[in-house]
Amino acid sequence: MTDIMQIVKDRDPQENEFHQAVHEVTESIKPVMDANPEYRQQKILQRLVEPERVIIFRVPWMDDQGEVHVNRGFRVEMNSAIGPYKGGLRFHPSVNLSIMKFLAFEQVFKNALTTLPMGGGKGGSDFDPKGKSDTEVMRFCQGFMSELYRHIGPDTDVPAGDIGVGAREIGYLFGMYKKLTNEFTGVLTGKSLNWGGSLIRPEATGYGSVYFAAEMLQTRSQTLEGKTCLVSGSGNVAQYTTEKLIELGAKVVTLSDSSGSIFDDEGIDARKLEWIKQLKNVRRGRIQEYTDQYASAVYTPFDPNLDHNPLWDHNADCAFPSATQNEINATDAQNLINNGVYVVCEGANMPTTPKGVDVFLQNNLLYGPGKAANAGGVSVSGLEMSQNSMRLTWTRKEVDERLQIIMRRIHSTCLEASEQYGVGGNYVHGANIAGFVKVVESMLDQGLV
Ligand code: NDP
Ligand code: 2IT
């Protein structure tokens, strides 16, 4: 198995996030590889780690002052064995090929777990939407789509949102795609309701993550009611995670953004959450402002010199990392455990470092890895694609029920796969094994392509 890591590292030595994502999967699937000699003979791992196609392109755009900027656009089309490439677009200054490839790789297995016919892809740009006017964001999105449109399509590759790409950006991207192709199709998901979006898609990742946590708790005959929860981030996933937790009677005491975190001992209730949605989605302000509004809260700026994140250092039962990758290191993981946390449910993609994951697994936590726990978002994207194809819309209740069924099935699939391979209760191995087997069997069915 070290062979494959050597190959990946030799070929792309600088892609640390991609190495991290590949390493985790290859560790989990060792027993599957041993049980299936054909997988080795068919060089299935070498095929899985090499994207089917990578598109990198220049995006020149002009700001409101007339100054020209040049960003880099990406789309990694990782694997289409079980359906068209599917996965979000991330606009964030940290975006590079390593981050795109790690996200696309994770997406392949996540999408396989959803039970829906979607391959895996990811894209984005190092463009930073923060501080940009709506017209600047529109011009950037139009420039980005003026190249991407020729590579995507409703049966080829269907992007959606991720960090920095929400309803506003999807609107501008869709408008440009439609103008260039003269076609109104379901080429993007996360669309607004008026023009082909699905109810519950905005909520789906956060709600799905909470449904997954509830399933994990049920294995110990417990519910979320009365549980104290730490949530990180304050964007799409964090907001709807918080909303569903409040609805189920849990108490959320933290949120954050890239500048710092707030701790509200009295809990973030529905009214406070509405205020946060206005702050983040409409005014696009900073989470620090929460403490001006609510005296019960304390703000802690992020300190790059600290070896841990204070957000994870509060007494609680559950943690929902919902901001970004590698936001929980081994010290944070240990702090969580010392503070009584026994449920960790990853709304974000790969929010825990490998050493942090080891701490969770050694301590027998209910630990739901991102590719299972946050699959609700792409699941409802899949349902949006179905509705677009049928040219009809399902009710809120219908979509939410389907989401709950999907999350329940993902949970049981992970548990069953972990039990089958002698690592019962280990959702990391369970998710990786179940997603892997489905994709690999599909690849083998389709020959060497
Ligand atoms: P948003 O852009 O809506 O929100 C991201 C949040 O995370 C913001 O609060 C942002 O702070 C914070 N954040 C971003 N980068 C960093 C960083 N480097 N350090 C600290 N905080 C950071 O994105 P989403 O809520 O959509 O995505 C959050 C996570 O969930 C990501 O890992 C994403 O890949 C994952 N995910 C998203 C899905 C979706 O459907 N949207 C589906 C599945 C997973 P600030 O406001 O300062 O930028
Ligand atoms: O990481 C993810 O699963 C997403 N950003 C959502 C992808 C999608 O196609 O809805």
Coordinates of C-alpha atoms and ligand atoms in Angstrom, one line a residue:
M1 CA 0.0 0.0 0.0
T2 CA 2.9 2.3 0.6
D3 CA 3.5 1.8 -3.1
I4 CA 0.6 4.0 -4.1
M5 CA 1.5 6.8 -1.7
Q6 CA 5.0 6.7 -3.2
I7 CA 3.7 7.0 -6.7
V8 CA 1.4 9.9 -5.7
K9 CA 4.1 11.7 -3.9
D10 CA 6.7 11.2 -6.6
R11 CA 4.4 12.4 -9.3
D12 CA 3.1 15.5 -7.4
P13 CA 5.4 16.1 -4.5
Q14 CA 3.9 19.5 -3.5
E15 CA 0.2 18.4 -3.2
N16 CA 0.0 17.8 0.6
E17 CA -3.8 18.0 0.9
F18 CA -4.2 15.5 -1.9
H19 CA -1.7 13.2 -0.3
Q20 CA -3.6 13.4 3.0
A21 CA -6.9 12.5 1.4
V22 CA -5.4 9.6 -0.6
H23 CA -3.5 8.3 2.4
E24 CA -6.7 8.1 4.5
V25 CA -8.6 6.1 1.9
T26 CA -5.7 3.8 1.1
E27 CA -5.3 2.9 4.8
S28 CA -9.0 2.1 5.1
I29 CA -9.2 -0.1 2.1
K30 CA -6.2 -2.4 2.8
P31 CA -8.4 -5.4 3.8
V32 CA -10.5 -4.9 0.6
M33 CA -7.4 -4.9 -1.6
D34 CA -6.2 -8.1 0.1
A35 CA -9.6 -9.8 -0.4
N36 CA -9.7 -8.8 -4.1
P37 CA -6.4 -9.6 -5.9
E38 CA -8.0 -8.4 -9.2
Y39 CA -8.0 -4.8 -7.9
R40 CA -4.2 -4.8 -7.7
Q41 CA -3.8 -6.6 -11.0
Q42 CA -6.1 -4.0 -12.6
K43 CA -4.1 -1.2 -11.0
I44 CA -7.3 0.2 -9.6
L45 CA -5.6 2.5 -7.1
Q46 CA -3.3 4.1 -9.7
R47 CA -6.3 4.7 -11.9
L48 CA -8.3 6.2 -9.0
V49 CA -5.7 8.7 -8.0
E50 CA -5.2 10.1 -11.5
P51 CA -8.0 12.5 -12.4
E52 CA -9.8 11.7 -15.7
R53 CA -9.2 15.3 -16.7
V54 CA -7.9 18.5 -15.2
I55 CA -8.8 21.9 -16.7
I56 CA -6.8 24.9 -15.6
F57 CA -7.5 28.3 -17.1
R58 CA -6.9 32.0 -16.9
V59 CA -9.7 34.3 -15.7
P60 CA -9.0 37.9 -16.4
W61 CA -11.5 40.4 -15.0
M62 CA -11.8 44.1 -14.3
D63 CA -12.7 45.7 -10.9
D64 CA -14.9 48.7 -10.4
Q65 CA -11.9 51.0 -10.6
G66 CA -11.0 49.7 -14.0
E67 CA -8.0 47.7 -12.8
V68 CA -7.3 44.4 -14.4
H69 CA -6.9 41.2 -12.3
V70 CA -5.9 37.7 -13.4
N71 CA -7.1 34.7 -11.4
R72 CA -6.7 31.0 -12.0
G73 CA -9.7 28.7 -12.6
F74 CA -9.8 24.9 -12.1
R75 CA -12.0 22.0 -12.7
V76 CA -10.8 18.6 -11.7
E77 CA -12.9 15.9 -13.3
M78 CA -11.9 13.0 -11.1
N79 CA -14.1 10.0 -11.8
S80 CA -17.2 9.4 -13.9
A81 CA -17.6 5.6 -13.2
I82 CA -21.1 6.0 -11.6
G83 CA -22.4 9.2 -13.2
P84 CA -21.5 12.7 -14.6
Y85 CA -18.8 14.5 -12.6
K86 CA -20.5 16.3 -9.7
G87 CA -19.1 18.6 -7.1
G88 CA -18.9 22.2 -5.9
L89 CA -16.9 25.2 -6.9
R90 CA -14.8 27.0 -4.3
F91 CA -13.7 30.6 -4.5
H92 CA -11.0 31.3 -1.9
P93 CA -7.5 32.7 -2.1
S94 CA -6.1 29.4 -0.8
V95 CA -7.4 27.4 -3.8
N96 CA -4.7 25.5 -5.7
L97 CA -4.4 22.2 -7.5
S98 CA -3.7 20.2 -4.4
I99 CA -6.9 21.5 -2.7
M100 CA -8.9 20.9 -5.8
K101 CA -7.7 17.3 -6.2
F102 CA -8.3 16.5 -2.5
L103 CA -11.8 17.8 -2.7
A104 CA -12.5 16.0 -6.0
F105 CA -11.0 12.7 -4.6
E106 CA -13.2 12.9 -1.5
Q107 CA -16.2 13.7 -3.7
V108 CA -15.9 10.5 -5.6
F109 CA -16.5 8.3 -2.6
K110 CA -19.0 10.7 -1.0
N111 CA -21.1 10.7 -4.1
A112 CA -21.0 6.9 -4.3
L113 CA -22.3 6.8 -0.7
T114 CA -25.4 8.9 -1.6
T115 CA -26.9 6.1 -3.6
L116 CA -27.4 8.6 -6.5
P117 CA -25.7 8.4 -9.9
M118 CA -23.0 11.0 -9.6
G119 CA -19.3 10.8 -10.4
G120 CA -16.9 13.1 -8.6
G121 CA -15.4 16.5 -9.5
K122 CA -14.5 19.8 -8.0
G123 CA -13.5 23.2 -9.2
G124 CA -13.0 26.8 -8.2
S125 CA -10.6 29.7 -8.3
D126 CA -8.1 31.6 -6.1
F127 CA -10.4 34.6 -6.5
D128 CA -11.4 36.1 -3.1
P129 CA -15.0 37.3 -3.1
K130 CA -14.5 39.1 0.3
G131 CA -14.7 42.8 0.0
K132 CA -15.8 42.7 -3.7
S133 CA -18.9 44.5 -5.0
D134 CA -21.7 42.5 -6.5
T135 CA -20.7 43.8 -10.0
E136 CA -17.1 42.7 -9.4
V137 CA -18.3 39.2 -8.4
M138 CA -20.6 39.1 -11.4
R139 CA -17.8 40.1 -13.8
F140 CA -15.6 37.4 -12.3
C141 CA -18.3 34.7 -12.5
Q142 CA -18.9 35.6 -16.1
G143 CA -15.2 35.5 -16.9
F144 CA -14.9 32.1 -15.1
M145 CA -17.8 30.7 -17.0
S146 CA -16.7 32.0 -20.3
E147 CA -14.1 29.2 -20.2
L148 CA -15.7 26.6 -18.0
Y149 CA -18.9 26.3 -20.1
R150 CA -17.3 24.3 -22.8
H151 CA -16.3 21.6 -20.3
I152 CA -19.6 21.1 -18.4
G153 CA -23.1 20.1 -19.1
P154 CA -26.1 18.5 -17.5
D155 CA -25.0 15.0 -18.6
T156 CA -21.2 15.7 -18.4
D157 CA -20.3 17.7 -15.3
V158 CA -22.6 19.5 -13.0
P159 CA -20.9 22.0 -10.6
A160 CA -22.5 23.6 -7.5
G161 CA -21.4 25.8 -4.6
D162 CA -18.8 25.4 -1.9
I163 CA -16.8 27.9 0.1
G164 CA -17.3 31.4 -1.3
V165 CA -19.9 30.2 -3.9
G166 CA -23.5 30.6 -2.8
A167 CA -26.8 31.6 -4.4
R168 CA -25.4 34.9 -5.7
E169 CA -22.5 33.3 -7.5
I170 CA -24.5 30.3 -8.9
G171 CA -27.0 32.9 -10.3
Y172 CA -24.2 34.8 -12.2
L173 CA -22.6 31.6 -13.4
F174 CA -25.8 30.1 -14.6
G175 CA -26.8 33.3 -16.4
M176 CA -23.5 33.3 -18.4
Y177 CA -23.7 29.6 -19.2
K178 CA -27.2 30.1 -20.6
K179 CA -26.1 33.0 -22.7
L180 CA -23.2 31.2 -24.1
T181 CA -24.9 27.9 -24.9
N182 CA -28.4 29.2 -25.6
E183 CA -29.7 26.4 -23.4
F184 CA -31.7 26.3 -20.2
T185 CA -30.6 23.1 -18.5
G186 CA -29.7 21.7 -15.1
V187 CA -26.0 22.4 -15.6
L188 CA -25.5 23.7 -12.0
T189 CA -27.2 22.9 -8.8
G190 CA -27.9 25.2 -5.9
K191 CA -30.0 27.3 -8.2
S192 CA -32.6 29.7 -6.8
L193 CA -36.1 28.3 -6.5
N194 CA -37.6 30.6 -9.2
W195 CA -35.4 29.1 -12.0
G196 CA -34.9 25.4 -11.3
G197 CA -33.5 25.1 -7.8
S198 CA -34.7 22.6 -5.3
L199 CA -36.3 23.3 -1.9
I200 CA -34.0 22.2 0.9
R201 CA -30.8 22.5 -1.2
P202 CA -29.5 25.5 0.9
E203 CA -30.3 23.6 4.1
A204 CA -29.2 20.2 3.0
T205 CA -25.5 19.9 4.1
G206 CA -26.2 21.3 7.5
Y207 CA -29.4 19.4 8.1
G208 CA -27.9 16.3 6.7
S209 CA -24.9 16.5 9.1
V210 CA -27.3 16.8 12.0
Y211 CA -29.3 13.9 10.8
F212 CA -26.1 11.9 10.6
A213 CA -25.2 12.9 14.2
A214 CA -28.7 11.8 15.3
E215 CA -28.2 8.4 13.7
M216 CA -24.8 8.0 15.4
L217 CA -26.3 8.9 18.8
Q218 CA -29.2 6.5 18.3
T219 CA -26.7 3.6 18.3
R220 CA -26.2 4.6 21.9
S221 CA -29.9 5.1 22.4
Q222 CA -29.5 8.9 22.8
T223 CA -30.8 12.0 21.0
L224 CA -29.5 15.5 20.4
E225 CA -32.0 17.0 22.8
G226 CA -30.3 19.0 25.6
K227 CA -26.8 18.4 24.1
T228 CA -24.3 21.3 24.0
C229 CA -22.7 21.7 20.6
L230 CA -19.7 23.5 19.2
V231 CA -20.1 24.6 15.6
S232 CA -17.3 26.2 13.6
G233 CA -17.8 28.4 10.5
S234 CA -20.8 30.8 10.0
G235 CA -21.4 30.1 6.3
N236 CA -23.9 27.9 4.6
V237 CA -23.1 24.6 6.4
A238 CA -22.7 26.2 9.9
Q239 CA -25.9 28.2 9.7
Y240 CA -28.1 25.2 8.8
T241 CA -26.4 22.9 11.1
T242 CA -27.2 25.4 13.9
E243 CA -30.8 25.8 12.7
K244 CA -31.5 22.0 12.8
L245 CA -29.7 21.6 16.1
I246 CA -31.8 24.3 17.7
E247 CA -34.9 22.7 16.2
L248 CA -34.0 19.4 17.8
G249 CA -33.5 20.9 21.2
A250 CA -29.7 21.1 21.3
K251 CA -27.7 24.2 22.5
V252 CA -25.2 25.7 20.1
V253 CA -22.6 27.8 21.9
T254 CA -19.9 28.6 19.2
L255 CA -19.6 29.9 15.6
S256 CA -16.6 31.3 13.8
D257 CA -15.2 32.9 10.6
S258 CA -11.7 33.1 9.3
S259 CA -10.9 36.0 11.7
G260 CA -12.0 34.4 15.0
S261 CA -14.8 32.7 17.0
I262 CA -17.6 33.6 19.3
F263 CA -18.7 31.7 22.4
D264 CA -22.2 32.4 23.7
D265 CA -22.8 30.6 27.0
E266 CA -26.5 31.3 26.8
G267 CA -26.8 29.5 23.4
I268 CA -27.4 30.8 19.9
D269 CA -31.2 30.6 19.6
A270 CA -33.4 31.0 16.5
R271 CA -33.6 34.8 16.8
K272 CA -29.8 35.1 17.1
L273 CA -29.3 32.8 14.2
E274 CA -31.6 35.0 12.0
W275 CA -29.3 37.9 12.9
I276 CA -26.3 35.9 11.9
K277 CA -27.8 35.0 8.5
Q278 CA -28.4 38.7 7.9
L279 CA -24.9 39.5 9.0
K280 CA -23.2 36.8 6.8
N281 CA -25.5 36.5 3.8
V282 CA -26.8 40.0 3.3
R283 CA -24.4 42.5 5.0
R284 CA -21.4 40.1 4.5
G285 CA -19.9 41.3 7.8
R286 CA -17.6 39.6 10.4
I287 CA -18.7 37.3 13.2
Q288 CA -17.0 39.6 15.7
E289 CA -20.0 42.0 15.4
Y290 CA -22.1 39.3 17.2
T291 CA -20.6 40.4 20.5
D292 CA -21.8 44.0 19.9
Q293 CA -25.3 42.7 19.5
Y294 CA -25.4 40.0 22.2
A295 CA -23.6 40.8 25.5
S296 CA -23.6 37.1 26.6
A297 CA -21.0 36.3 23.9
V298 CA -17.2 36.5 24.0
Y299 CA -15.0 36.9 20.8
T300 CA -11.6 35.4 20.4
P301 CA -9.6 36.4 17.4
F302 CA -7.6 33.6 15.7
D303 CA -4.0 33.6 16.8
P304 CA -1.7 31.9 14.3
N305 CA 0.9 31.5 17.0
L306 CA -1.4 29.3 19.1
D307 CA -0.9 25.5 18.8
H308 CA -4.7 25.0 19.1
N309 CA -8.0 26.6 18.2
P310 CA -9.8 28.0 21.3
L311 CA -13.2 27.2 19.7
W312 CA -12.6 23.5 20.4
D313 CA -11.7 24.2 24.0
H314 CA -15.2 24.5 25.7
N315 CA -17.2 22.0 27.7
A316 CA -19.7 20.3 25.3
D317 CA -21.1 17.0 24.0
C318 CA -20.9 17.4 20.3
A319 CA -18.7 19.1 17.8
F320 CA -19.7 20.1 14.2
P321 CA -16.6 21.4 12.3
S322 CA -18.2 23.3 9.4
A323 CA -15.6 25.8 8.2
T324 CA -12.6 24.3 6.3
Q325 CA -10.0 21.6 6.0
N326 CA -7.5 20.8 8.9
E327 CA -9.3 23.0 11.4
I328 CA -8.9 20.4 14.2
N329 CA -5.4 19.2 15.0
A330 CA -4.3 16.6 17.5
T331 CA -4.3 19.1 20.4
D332 CA -7.8 20.3 19.4
A333 CA -9.0 16.7 19.3
Q334 CA -7.6 16.0 22.7
N335 CA -9.1 19.2 24.1
L336 CA -12.5 18.2 22.7
I337 CA -12.2 14.8 24.5
N338 CA -11.0 16.4 27.7
N339 CA -14.0 18.7 27.6
G340 CA -16.5 15.9 27.3
V341 CA -17.2 15.8 23.6
Y342 CA -18.0 12.3 22.4
V343 CA -19.7 13.1 19.0
V344 CA -17.8 14.7 16.2
C345 CA -19.7 15.2 12.9
E346 CA -17.8 16.7 10.0
G347 CA -19.9 19.3 8.0
A348 CA -16.7 20.5 6.4
N349 CA -14.5 18.5 4.1
M350 CA -11.5 16.9 5.8
P351 CA -11.6 19.3 8.8
T352 CA -9.5 17.0 11.0
T353 CA -5.8 16.4 10.5
P354 CA -4.6 12.7 10.4
K355 CA -3.2 12.9 13.9
G356 CA -6.5 14.4 15.1
V357 CA -8.4 11.5 13.5
D358 CA -6.2 9.1 15.3
V359 CA -7.1 10.7 18.6
F360 CA -10.8 10.4 17.8
L361 CA -10.5 6.8 16.8
Q362 CA -8.4 5.8 19.8
N363 CA -11.0 7.3 22.1
N364 CA -14.0 5.4 20.7
L365 CA -15.9 8.6 19.8
L366 CA -19.0 8.7 17.6
Y367 CA -16.9 10.2 14.7
G368 CA -18.7 10.9 11.4
P369 CA -16.1 11.7 8.7
G370 CA -17.0 14.4 6.2
K371 CA -17.5 12.2 3.2
A372 CA -20.4 10.5 5.0
A373 CA -21.6 13.2 7.4
N374 CA -21.7 16.1 4.9
A375 CA -23.1 14.1 1.9
G376 CA -26.5 15.7 2.4
G377 CA -25.6 18.7 0.3
V378 CA -24.6 16.8 -2.8
S379 CA -27.5 14.4 -2.2
V380 CA -30.0 17.1 -2.6
S381 CA -28.0 18.4 -5.6
G382 CA -28.7 15.0 -7.0
L383 CA -32.4 15.4 -6.2
E384 CA -32.2 18.8 -7.9
M385 CA -30.8 17.1 -11.0
S386 CA -33.7 14.6 -10.9
Q387 CA -36.3 17.3 -10.6
N388 CA -34.7 19.3 -13.5
S389 CA -34.7 16.2 -15.7
M390 CA -38.4 15.5 -14.9
R391 CA -39.2 19.2 -15.2
L392 CA -41.1 19.3 -11.9
T393 CA -40.6 20.3 -8.3
W394 CA -41.0 18.4 -5.1
T395 CA -42.3 19.9 -1.9
R396 CA -40.1 20.9 1.0
K397 CA -41.4 17.9 2.9
E398 CA -40.8 15.5 0.1
V399 CA -37.2 16.6 -0.4
D400 CA -36.5 16.7 3.4
E401 CA -37.9 13.2 3.8
R402 CA -35.7 11.9 0.9
L403 CA -32.7 13.6 2.5
Q404 CA -33.4 11.9 5.8
I405 CA -33.7 8.5 4.2
I406 CA -30.4 9.1 2.3
M407 CA -28.6 10.1 5.4
R408 CA -30.0 7.1 7.4
R409 CA -28.9 4.8 4.5
I410 CA -25.4 6.3 4.4
H411 CA -25.1 5.8 8.1
S412 CA -26.2 2.1 8.0
T413 CA -24.0 1.5 4.9
C414 CA -20.9 2.8 6.8
L415 CA -21.7 0.7 9.8
E416 CA -22.3 -2.4 7.8
A417 CA -19.1 -2.0 5.8
S418 CA -17.1 -1.4 9.0
E419 CA -18.6 -4.6 10.5
Q420 CA -18.0 -6.7 7.4
Y421 CA -14.3 -5.8 7.6
G422 CA -13.9 -6.3 11.3
V423 CA -13.7 -2.6 12.3
G424 CA -17.3 -2.2 13.6
G425 CA -18.3 1.3 14.6
N426 CA -15.4 2.9 12.7
Y427 CA -17.2 5.2 10.3
V428 CA -14.0 6.3 8.6
H429 CA -13.2 2.9 7.4
G430 CA -16.8 2.1 6.8
A431 CA -17.3 5.2 4.5
N432 CA -14.1 4.7 2.6
I433 CA -14.7 1.0 2.1
A434 CA -18.3 1.3 1.0
G435 CA -17.7 4.2 -1.4
F436 CA -14.5 2.5 -2.8
V437 CA -16.1 -0.8 -3.6
K438 CA -19.0 0.8 -5.5
V439 CA -16.7 3.0 -7.6
V440 CA -14.2 0.2 -8.2
E441 CA -16.7 -2.4 -9.3
S442 CA -18.3 0.2 -11.7
M443 CA -14.8 1.0 -13.1
L444 CA -14.1 -2.7 -13.7
D445 CA -17.5 -3.2 -15.4
Q446 CA -16.6 -0.5 -17.9
G447 CA -13.2 -1.7 -18.9
L448 CA -9.9 0.1 -19.2
V449 CA -11.0 3.6 -20.1
Ligands
NDP1 P1 -19.2 29.3 3.1 O1 -18.3 30.1 2.2 O2 -20.7 29.5 3.1 O3 -18.7 29.4 4.6 C1 -17.4 29.1 5.0 C2 -17.2 29.4 6.4 O4 -15.9 28.9 6.8 C3 -17.1 31.0 6.6 O5 -17.6 31.2 7.9 C4 -15.6 31.2 6.5 O6 -15.2 32.4 7.1 C5 -15.0 30.0 7.2 N1 -13.7 29.7 6.6 C6 -13.4 29.6 5.3 N2 -12.1 29.4 5.1 C7 -11.6 29.4 6.4 C8 -10.3 29.3 6.9 N3 -9.2 29.0 6.0 N4 -10.1 29.3 8.2 C9 -11.1 29.6 9.0 N5 -12.4 29.7 8.6 C10 -12.6 29.6 7.3 O7 -18.9 27.7 2.8 P2 -19.7 26.4 3.2 O8 -20.4 26.6 4.5 O9 -20.5 26.0 2.0 O10 -18.5 25.4 3.4 C11 -18.0 25.1 4.6 C12 -17.3 23.7 4.6 O11 -18.3 22.7 4.2 C13 -16.2 23.5 3.5 O12 -15.3 22.6 4.0 C14 -17.0 22.9 2.3 O13 -16.1 22.2 1.5 C15 -17.9 22.0 3.1 N6 -19.1 21.5 2.4 C16 -20.0 22.4 1.8 C17 -21.1 21.9 1.2 C18 -22.1 22.8 0.6 O14 -23.1 22.3 0.2 N7 -22.0 24.1 0.7 C19 -21.3 20.4 1.0 C20 -20.4 19.6 1.7 C21 -19.3 20.1 2.3 P3 -15.1 33.8 6.3 O15 -16.5 34.3 6.3 O16 -14.2 34.6 7.1 O17 -14.6 33.4 4.9
2IT2 O1 -18.4 19.2 -0.9 C1 -19.5 19.1 -1.4 O2 -20.1 18.0 -1.3 C2 -20.2 20.2 -2.0 N1 -19.6 21.3 -1.9 C3 -21.5 20.1 -2.6 C4 -21.4 19.6 -4.0 C5 -22.6 19.6 -4.8 O3 -22.5 19.2 -6.0 O4 -23.7 19.9 -4.3

